[in-house]
């Protein structure tokens, strides 16, 4: 808790380097953060595509806060003004990311890729930080183009490694690189299978609903066509009935003519 209070004070005072270091120490040394990492990692690993709008909203909020803080530091803002600017941008980007699916996928994978690169390489220079951001940007662009398949693959792998590394840290097995990697890969494979199965069922359900609606439409069109043909047949019979009566009338007229006798 003291570390979080220190981070808030540093945000108000505009000390970016201290903020980064304190965040890293909170993430690496807190048992609660490890447990949260396991839970969040498993959710992302198994349900990344289903939770994409929620994840995108959270990523948008984080991106907006980071941009707001960076802009505040750049323009010399301090204290409450900088926090208000960061909060406003966080709300705006969170809403856009949650509503616009492609934008949300881009923001989520951008933040995920950049965050993973920053945590892995711990940049000690501005150039390295920009390289990490560039990696996240490339990943976000690829995801915005291909959407669901990339979201499934990246979320399964990322969630598996987040959960695996957090579990290794919690159980004291972080020093065993092989066990950590194998556990993370197993979780990633399970996540891939589960997510692709859920996606396959979703696609099958949509195709089934479409085929049913198509059959109903086709059946309705067939019934309408039959009704129209019946009406046409009835109209044809009505039109042909006066013509059928003419020969009868003509024969009756001929019989009347035969009954006429001429008197001389």
mmCIF file of C-alpha atoms in Angstrom:
data_model
loop_
_atom_site.group_PDB
_atom_site.id
_atom_site.type_symbol
_atom_site.label_atom_id
_atom_site.label_comp_id
_atom_site.label_asym_id
_atom_site.label_seq_id
_atom_site.Cartn_x
_atom_site.Cartn_y
_atom_site.Cartn_z
ATOM 1 C CA UNK A 1 0.000 0.000 0.000
ATOM 2 C CA UNK A 2 2.840 2.370 0.799
ATOM 3 C CA UNK A 3 4.313 1.703 -2.629
ATOM 4 C CA UNK A 4 1.017 2.622 -4.308
ATOM 5 C CA UNK A 5 0.779 5.838 -2.319
ATOM 6 C CA UNK A 6 4.349 6.648 -3.337
ATOM 7 C CA UNK A 7 3.461 6.055 -6.997
ATOM 8 C CA UNK A 8 0.473 8.400 -6.752
ATOM 9 C CA UNK A 9 2.637 11.088 -5.196
ATOM 10 C CA UNK A 10 5.231 10.651 -7.940
ATOM 11 C CA UNK A 11 2.530 10.947 -10.613
ATOM 12 C CA UNK A 12 1.437 14.239 -9.089
ATOM 13 C CA UNK A 13 5.043 15.415 -8.942
ATOM 14 C CA UNK A 14 5.879 14.235 -12.442
ATOM 15 C CA UNK A 15 8.695 11.738 -11.784
ATOM 16 C CA UNK A 16 8.436 9.152 -14.603
ATOM 17 C CA UNK A 17 11.582 7.140 -13.865
ATOM 18 C CA UNK A 18 10.649 6.579 -10.221
ATOM 19 C CA UNK A 19 7.124 5.602 -11.316
ATOM 20 C CA UNK A 20 8.474 2.861 -13.604
ATOM 21 C CA UNK A 21 10.836 1.454 -11.004
ATOM 22 C CA UNK A 22 8.195 1.428 -8.254
ATOM 23 C CA UNK A 23 5.647 -0.238 -10.530
ATOM 24 C CA UNK A 24 8.164 -2.961 -11.357
ATOM 25 C CA UNK A 25 8.922 -3.521 -7.661
ATOM 26 C CA UNK A 26 5.187 -3.744 -6.810
ATOM 27 C CA UNK A 27 4.579 -6.264 -9.615
ATOM 28 C CA UNK A 28 7.603 -8.412 -8.831
ATOM 29 C CA UNK A 29 7.476 -8.479 -5.031
ATOM 30 C CA UNK A 30 3.763 -8.569 -4.187
ATOM 31 C CA UNK A 31 2.048 -11.911 -3.481
ATOM 32 C CA UNK A 32 -1.307 -10.369 -4.345
ATOM 33 C CA UNK A 33 0.003 -9.324 -7.753
ATOM 34 C CA UNK A 34 1.209 -12.885 -8.385
ATOM 35 C CA UNK A 35 -2.199 -14.344 -7.521
ATOM 36 C CA UNK A 36 -3.867 -11.689 -9.655
ATOM 37 C CA UNK A 37 -1.438 -12.566 -12.465
ATOM 38 C CA UNK A 38 -2.471 -16.226 -12.307
ATOM 39 C CA UNK A 39 -6.194 -15.425 -12.373
ATOM 40 C CA UNK A 40 -5.931 -12.776 -15.094
ATOM 41 C CA UNK A 41 -3.563 -14.925 -17.130
ATOM 42 C CA UNK A 42 -5.934 -17.901 -17.079
ATOM 43 C CA UNK A 43 -8.893 -15.724 -18.053
ATOM 44 C CA UNK A 44 -6.961 -14.245 -20.974
ATOM 45 C CA UNK A 45 -5.591 -17.664 -21.961
ATOM 46 C CA UNK A 46 -8.960 -19.452 -22.051
ATOM 47 C CA UNK A 47 -11.414 -16.625 -22.821
ATOM 48 C CA UNK A 48 -9.350 -13.943 -24.551
ATOM 49 C CA UNK A 49 -11.655 -13.629 -27.555
ATOM 50 C CA UNK A 50 -14.819 -13.666 -25.464
ATOM 51 C CA UNK A 51 -13.449 -10.937 -23.183
ATOM 52 C CA UNK A 52 -11.934 -8.835 -25.963
ATOM 53 C CA UNK A 53 -14.218 -5.830 -25.416
ATOM 54 C CA UNK A 54 -13.545 -5.798 -21.673
ATOM 55 C CA UNK A 55 -9.822 -6.224 -22.252
ATOM 56 C CA UNK A 56 -9.903 -3.537 -24.943
ATOM 57 C CA UNK A 57 -11.668 -1.108 -22.596
ATOM 58 C CA UNK A 58 -9.070 -1.726 -19.871
ATOM 59 C CA UNK A 59 -6.235 -1.365 -22.376
ATOM 60 C CA UNK A 60 -7.795 1.837 -23.715
ATOM 61 C CA UNK A 61 -8.066 3.252 -20.213
ATOM 62 C CA UNK A 62 -4.444 2.390 -19.507
ATOM 63 C CA UNK A 63 -3.302 3.840 -22.839
ATOM 64 C CA UNK A 64 -5.273 7.027 -22.228
ATOM 65 C CA UNK A 65 -3.790 7.403 -18.744
ATOM 66 C CA UNK A 66 -0.253 6.870 -20.034
ATOM 67 C CA UNK A 67 -0.748 9.340 -22.882
ATOM 68 C CA UNK A 68 -2.299 11.870 -20.484
ATOM 69 C CA UNK A 69 0.583 11.555 -18.030
ATOM 70 C CA UNK A 70 3.149 11.799 -20.810
ATOM 71 C CA UNK A 71 1.437 14.879 -22.234
ATOM 72 C CA UNK A 72 1.221 16.414 -18.776
ATOM 73 C CA UNK A 73 4.935 15.887 -18.169
ATOM 74 C CA UNK A 74 5.745 17.225 -21.649
ATOM 75 C CA UNK A 75 3.706 20.400 -21.155
ATOM 76 C CA UNK A 76 4.810 20.911 -17.576
ATOM 77 C CA UNK A 77 1.477 20.102 -15.927
ATOM 78 C CA UNK A 78 1.488 19.040 -12.298
ATOM 79 C CA UNK A 79 -0.823 17.731 -9.618
ATOM 80 C CA UNK A 80 -4.581 17.698 -10.120
ATOM 81 C CA UNK A 81 -4.510 19.157 -13.656
ATOM 82 C CA UNK A 82 -2.350 16.314 -14.939
ATOM 83 C CA UNK A 83 -4.499 13.698 -13.203
ATOM 84 C CA UNK A 84 -7.665 15.195 -14.698
ATOM 85 C CA UNK A 85 -6.143 15.179 -18.191
ATOM 86 C CA UNK A 86 -5.016 11.568 -17.791
ATOM 87 C CA UNK A 87 -8.425 10.532 -16.467
ATOM 88 C CA UNK A 88 -10.298 12.219 -19.310
ATOM 89 C CA UNK A 89 -8.144 10.557 -21.961
ATOM 90 C CA UNK A 90 -8.491 7.222 -20.166
ATOM 91 C CA UNK A 91 -12.303 7.416 -20.263
ATOM 92 C CA UNK A 92 -12.375 8.478 -23.930
ATOM 93 C CA UNK A 93 -10.031 5.736 -25.139
ATOM 94 C CA UNK A 94 -11.764 3.127 -22.983
ATOM 95 C CA UNK A 95 -15.141 3.947 -24.556
ATOM 96 C CA UNK A 96 -13.768 3.969 -28.098
ATOM 97 C CA UNK A 97 -11.943 0.686 -27.570
ATOM 98 C CA UNK A 98 -15.023 -1.013 -26.136
ATOM 99 C CA UNK A 99 -17.422 0.220 -28.839
ATOM 100 C CA UNK A 100 -15.243 -0.098 -31.968
ATOM 101 C CA UNK A 101 -14.194 -3.740 -32.263
ATOM 102 C CA UNK A 102 -11.241 -3.262 -34.606
ATOM 103 C CA UNK A 103 -9.962 -0.247 -32.670
ATOM 104 C CA UNK A 104 -10.296 -2.178 -29.428
ATOM 105 C CA UNK A 105 -8.373 -5.155 -30.816
ATOM 106 C CA UNK A 106 -5.615 -2.816 -32.009
ATOM 107 C CA UNK A 107 -5.326 -1.020 -28.654
ATOM 108 C CA UNK A 108 -5.430 -4.252 -26.634
ATOM 109 C CA UNK A 109 -2.666 -5.977 -28.598
ATOM 110 C CA UNK A 110 -0.645 -2.749 -28.781
ATOM 111 C CA UNK A 111 -0.638 -2.436 -25.009
ATOM 112 C CA UNK A 112 -0.102 -6.169 -24.511
ATOM 113 C CA UNK A 113 2.851 -6.326 -26.891
ATOM 114 C CA UNK A 114 4.442 -3.131 -25.661
ATOM 115 C CA UNK A 115 3.912 -4.075 -22.013
ATOM 116 C CA UNK A 116 5.408 -7.526 -22.499
ATOM 117 C CA UNK A 117 8.425 -6.051 -24.261
ATOM 118 C CA UNK A 118 8.929 -3.388 -21.590
ATOM 119 C CA UNK A 119 8.709 -5.928 -18.753
ATOM 120 C CA UNK A 120 10.965 -8.429 -20.528
ATOM 121 C CA UNK A 121 13.750 -6.086 -21.601
ATOM 122 C CA UNK A 122 13.419 -3.370 -18.910
ATOM 123 C CA UNK A 123 14.637 -0.542 -21.163
ATOM 124 C CA UNK A 124 17.308 1.720 -19.728
ATOM 125 C CA UNK A 125 17.159 4.233 -22.559
ATOM 126 C CA UNK A 126 14.556 6.097 -24.551
ATOM 127 C CA UNK A 127 15.565 4.283 -27.754
ATOM 128 C CA UNK A 128 14.940 0.862 -26.206
ATOM 129 C CA UNK A 129 11.565 2.034 -24.917
ATOM 130 C CA UNK A 130 10.564 3.197 -28.402
ATOM 131 C CA UNK A 131 11.644 -0.160 -29.833
ATOM 132 C CA UNK A 132 9.369 -1.922 -27.354
ATOM 133 C CA UNK A 133 6.504 0.403 -28.283
ATOM 134 C CA UNK A 134 7.212 -0.265 -31.967
ATOM 135 C CA UNK A 135 6.924 -4.008 -31.361
ATOM 136 C CA UNK A 136 3.540 -3.466 -29.728
ATOM 137 C CA UNK A 137 2.459 -1.213 -32.598
ATOM 138 C CA UNK A 138 3.319 -3.860 -35.202
ATOM 139 C CA UNK A 139 1.414 -6.482 -33.234
ATOM 140 C CA UNK A 140 -1.591 -4.173 -32.952
ATOM 141 C CA UNK A 141 -1.648 -3.467 -36.690
ATOM 142 C CA UNK A 142 -1.470 -7.174 -37.548
ATOM 143 C CA UNK A 143 -4.306 -7.878 -35.135
ATOM 144 C CA UNK A 144 -6.464 -5.083 -36.577
ATOM 145 C CA UNK A 145 -6.088 -6.675 -40.026
ATOM 146 C CA UNK A 146 -6.739 -10.351 -39.200
ATOM 147 C CA UNK A 147 -8.766 -9.904 -35.970
ATOM 148 C CA UNK A 148 -10.132 -13.114 -34.395
ATOM 149 C CA UNK A 149 -7.439 -15.698 -35.310
ATOM 150 C CA UNK A 150 -4.619 -13.427 -34.133
ATOM 151 C CA UNK A 151 -6.553 -12.449 -31.013
ATOM 152 C CA UNK A 152 -6.999 -16.118 -30.111
ATOM 153 C CA UNK A 153 -3.344 -17.012 -30.717
ATOM 154 C CA UNK A 154 -1.849 -14.016 -28.917
ATOM 155 C CA UNK A 155 -4.258 -14.121 -25.986
ATOM 156 C CA UNK A 156 -3.698 -17.860 -25.451
ATOM 157 C CA UNK A 157 0.092 -17.529 -25.556
ATOM 158 C CA UNK A 158 0.223 -14.317 -23.520
ATOM 159 C CA UNK A 159 -2.272 -15.549 -20.947
ATOM 160 C CA UNK A 160 -0.438 -18.857 -20.636
ATOM 161 C CA UNK A 161 2.882 -17.170 -19.977
ATOM 162 C CA UNK A 162 1.380 -14.616 -17.584
ATOM 163 C CA UNK A 163 -0.224 -17.392 -15.549
ATOM 164 C CA UNK A 164 2.817 -19.672 -15.810
ATOM 165 C CA UNK A 165 5.345 -17.051 -14.752
ATOM 166 C CA UNK A 166 3.120 -15.791 -11.938
ATOM 167 C CA UNK A 167 2.610 -19.336 -10.656
ATOM 168 C CA UNK A 168 6.355 -19.990 -10.818
ATOM 169 C CA UNK A 169 7.038 -16.807 -8.843
ATOM 170 C CA UNK A 170 4.403 -17.717 -6.281
ATOM 171 C CA UNK A 171 5.630 -21.290 -5.781
ATOM 172 C CA UNK A 172 9.308 -20.418 -5.760
ATOM 173 C CA UNK A 173 10.053 -22.178 -9.062
ATOM 174 C CA UNK A 174 10.959 -19.003 -10.927
ATOM 175 C CA UNK A 175 14.597 -20.087 -10.949
ATOM 176 C CA UNK A 176 13.715 -23.156 -13.032
ATOM 177 C CA UNK A 177 13.474 -21.719 -16.526
ATOM 178 C CA UNK A 178 12.525 -25.024 -18.152
ATOM 179 C CA UNK A 179 9.627 -25.765 -15.796
ATOM 180 C CA UNK A 180 8.293 -22.239 -16.161
ATOM 181 C CA UNK A 181 8.410 -22.331 -19.964
ATOM 182 C CA UNK A 182 6.898 -25.837 -20.193
ATOM 183 C CA UNK A 183 4.038 -24.951 -17.844
ATOM 184 C CA UNK A 184 3.355 -21.759 -19.798
ATOM 185 C CA UNK A 185 3.385 -23.616 -23.135
ATOM 186 C CA UNK A 186 0.990 -26.273 -21.830
ATOM 187 C CA UNK A 187 -1.439 -23.579 -20.696
ATOM 188 C CA UNK A 188 -1.065 -21.793 -24.046
ATOM 189 C CA UNK A 189 -1.872 -24.965 -26.017
ATOM 190 C CA UNK A 190 -4.920 -25.680 -23.845
ATOM 191 C CA UNK A 191 -6.045 -22.083 -24.303
ATOM 192 C CA UNK A 192 -5.652 -22.341 -28.084
ATOM 193 C CA UNK A 193 -7.746 -25.510 -28.226
ATOM 194 C CA UNK A 194 -10.493 -24.104 -26.003
ATOM 195 C CA UNK A 195 -10.756 -20.769 -27.804
ATOM 196 C CA UNK A 196 -10.743 -22.258 -31.307
ATOM 197 C CA UNK A 197 -13.389 -24.782 -30.236
ATOM 198 C CA UNK A 198 -15.594 -21.993 -28.884
ATOM 199 C CA UNK A 199 -15.070 -19.999 -32.066
ATOM 200 C CA UNK A 200 -15.929 -23.034 -34.191
ATOM 201 C CA UNK A 201 -19.157 -23.558 -32.252
ATOM 202 C CA UNK A 202 -20.034 -19.895 -32.643
ATOM 203 C CA UNK A 203 -19.474 -20.033 -36.404
ATOM 204 C CA UNK A 204 -21.477 -23.287 -36.648
ATOM 205 C CA UNK A 205 -24.350 -21.727 -34.710
ATOM 206 C CA UNK A 206 -24.397 -18.695 -36.995
ATOM 207 C CA UNK A 207 -24.363 -20.905 -40.104
ATOM 208 C CA UNK A 208 -27.187 -23.039 -38.699
ATOM 209 C CA UNK A 209 -29.312 -19.986 -37.936
ATOM 210 C CA UNK A 210 -28.621 -18.593 -41.406
ATOM 211 C CA UNK A 211 -29.562 -21.875 -43.102
ATOM 212 C CA UNK A 212 -32.783 -22.089 -41.068
ATOM 213 C CA UNK A 213 -33.756 -18.536 -41.946
ATOM 214 C CA UNK A 214 -32.923 -19.234 -45.602
ATOM 215 C CA UNK A 215 -35.098 -22.358 -45.621
ATOM 216 C CA UNK A 216 -37.965 -20.456 -44.004
ATOM 217 C CA UNK A 217 -37.674 -17.719 -46.599
ATOM 218 C CA UNK A 218 -37.520 -20.229 -49.430
ATOM 219 C CA UNK A 219 -40.538 -22.112 -48.051
ATOM 220 C CA UNK A 220 -42.496 -18.871 -47.771
ATOM 221 C CA UNK A 221 -41.627 -17.949 -51.340
ATOM 222 C CA UNK A 222 -42.744 -21.415 -52.492
ATOM 223 C CA UNK A 223 -46.095 -21.085 -50.713
ATOM 224 C CA UNK A 224 -46.628 -17.643 -52.229
ATOM 225 C CA UNK A 225 -45.850 -19.030 -55.685
ATOM 226 C CA UNK A 226 -48.314 -21.890 -55.220
ATOM 227 C CA UNK A 227 -51.016 -19.493 -54.076
ATOM 228 C CA UNK A 228 -50.385 -17.294 -57.090
ATOM 229 C CA UNK A 229 -50.631 -20.284 -59.441
ATOM 230 C CA UNK A 230 -53.933 -21.342 -57.861
ATOM 231 C CA UNK A 231 -55.329 -17.853 -58.307
ATOM 232 C CA UNK A 232 -54.188 -17.846 -61.918
ATOM 233 C CA UNK A 233 -55.916 -21.202 -62.521
ATOM 234 C CA UNK A 234 -59.172 -19.950 -61.001
ATOM 235 C CA UNK A 235 -59.053 -16.809 -63.129
ATOM 236 C CA UNK A 236 -58.451 -18.951 -66.209
ATOM 237 C CA UNK A 237 -61.469 -21.144 -65.459
ATOM 238 C CA UNK A 238 -63.694 -18.104 -64.973
ATOM 239 C CA UNK A 239 -62.589 -16.622 -68.269
ATOM 240 C CA UNK A 240 -63.078 -19.879 -70.181
ATOM 241 C CA UNK A 241 -66.591 -20.637 -68.797
ATOM 242 C CA UNK A 242 -68.543 -18.176 -71.123
ATOM 243 C CA UNK A 243 -66.886 -19.679 -74.196
ATOM 244 C CA UNK A 244 -67.901 -23.168 -73.107
ATOM 245 C CA UNK A 245 -71.557 -22.102 -72.941
ATOM 246 C CA UNK A 246 -71.624 -20.751 -76.537
ATOM 247 C CA UNK A 247 -71.852 -24.155 -78.335
ATOM 248 C CA UNK A 248 -74.806 -25.119 -76.122
ATOM 249 C CA UNK A 249 -76.586 -21.908 -76.962
ATOM 250 C CA UNK A 250 -75.863 -22.400 -80.653
ATOM 251 C CA UNK A 251 -77.243 -25.958 -80.557
ATOM 252 C CA UNK A 252 -80.408 -24.718 -78.803
ATOM 253 C CA UNK A 253 -80.815 -22.046 -81.482
ATOM 254 C CA UNK A 254 -80.465 -24.688 -84.213
ATOM 255 C CA UNK A 255 -83.177 -26.855 -82.606
ATOM 256 C CA UNK A 256 -85.485 -23.852 -82.434
ATOM 257 C CA UNK A 257 -84.917 -23.248 -86.146
ATOM 258 C CA UNK A 258 -85.768 -26.877 -86.950
ATOM 259 C CA UNK A 259 -89.122 -26.624 -85.100
ATOM 260 C CA UNK A 260 -90.280 -23.735 -87.281
ATOM 261 C CA UNK A 261 -92.773 -24.859 -89.960
ATOM 262 C CA UNK A 262 -93.602 -22.840 -92.965
ATOM 263 C CA UNK A 263 -97.322 -22.541 -93.939
ATOM 264 C CA UNK A 264 -97.962 -22.052 -97.607
#
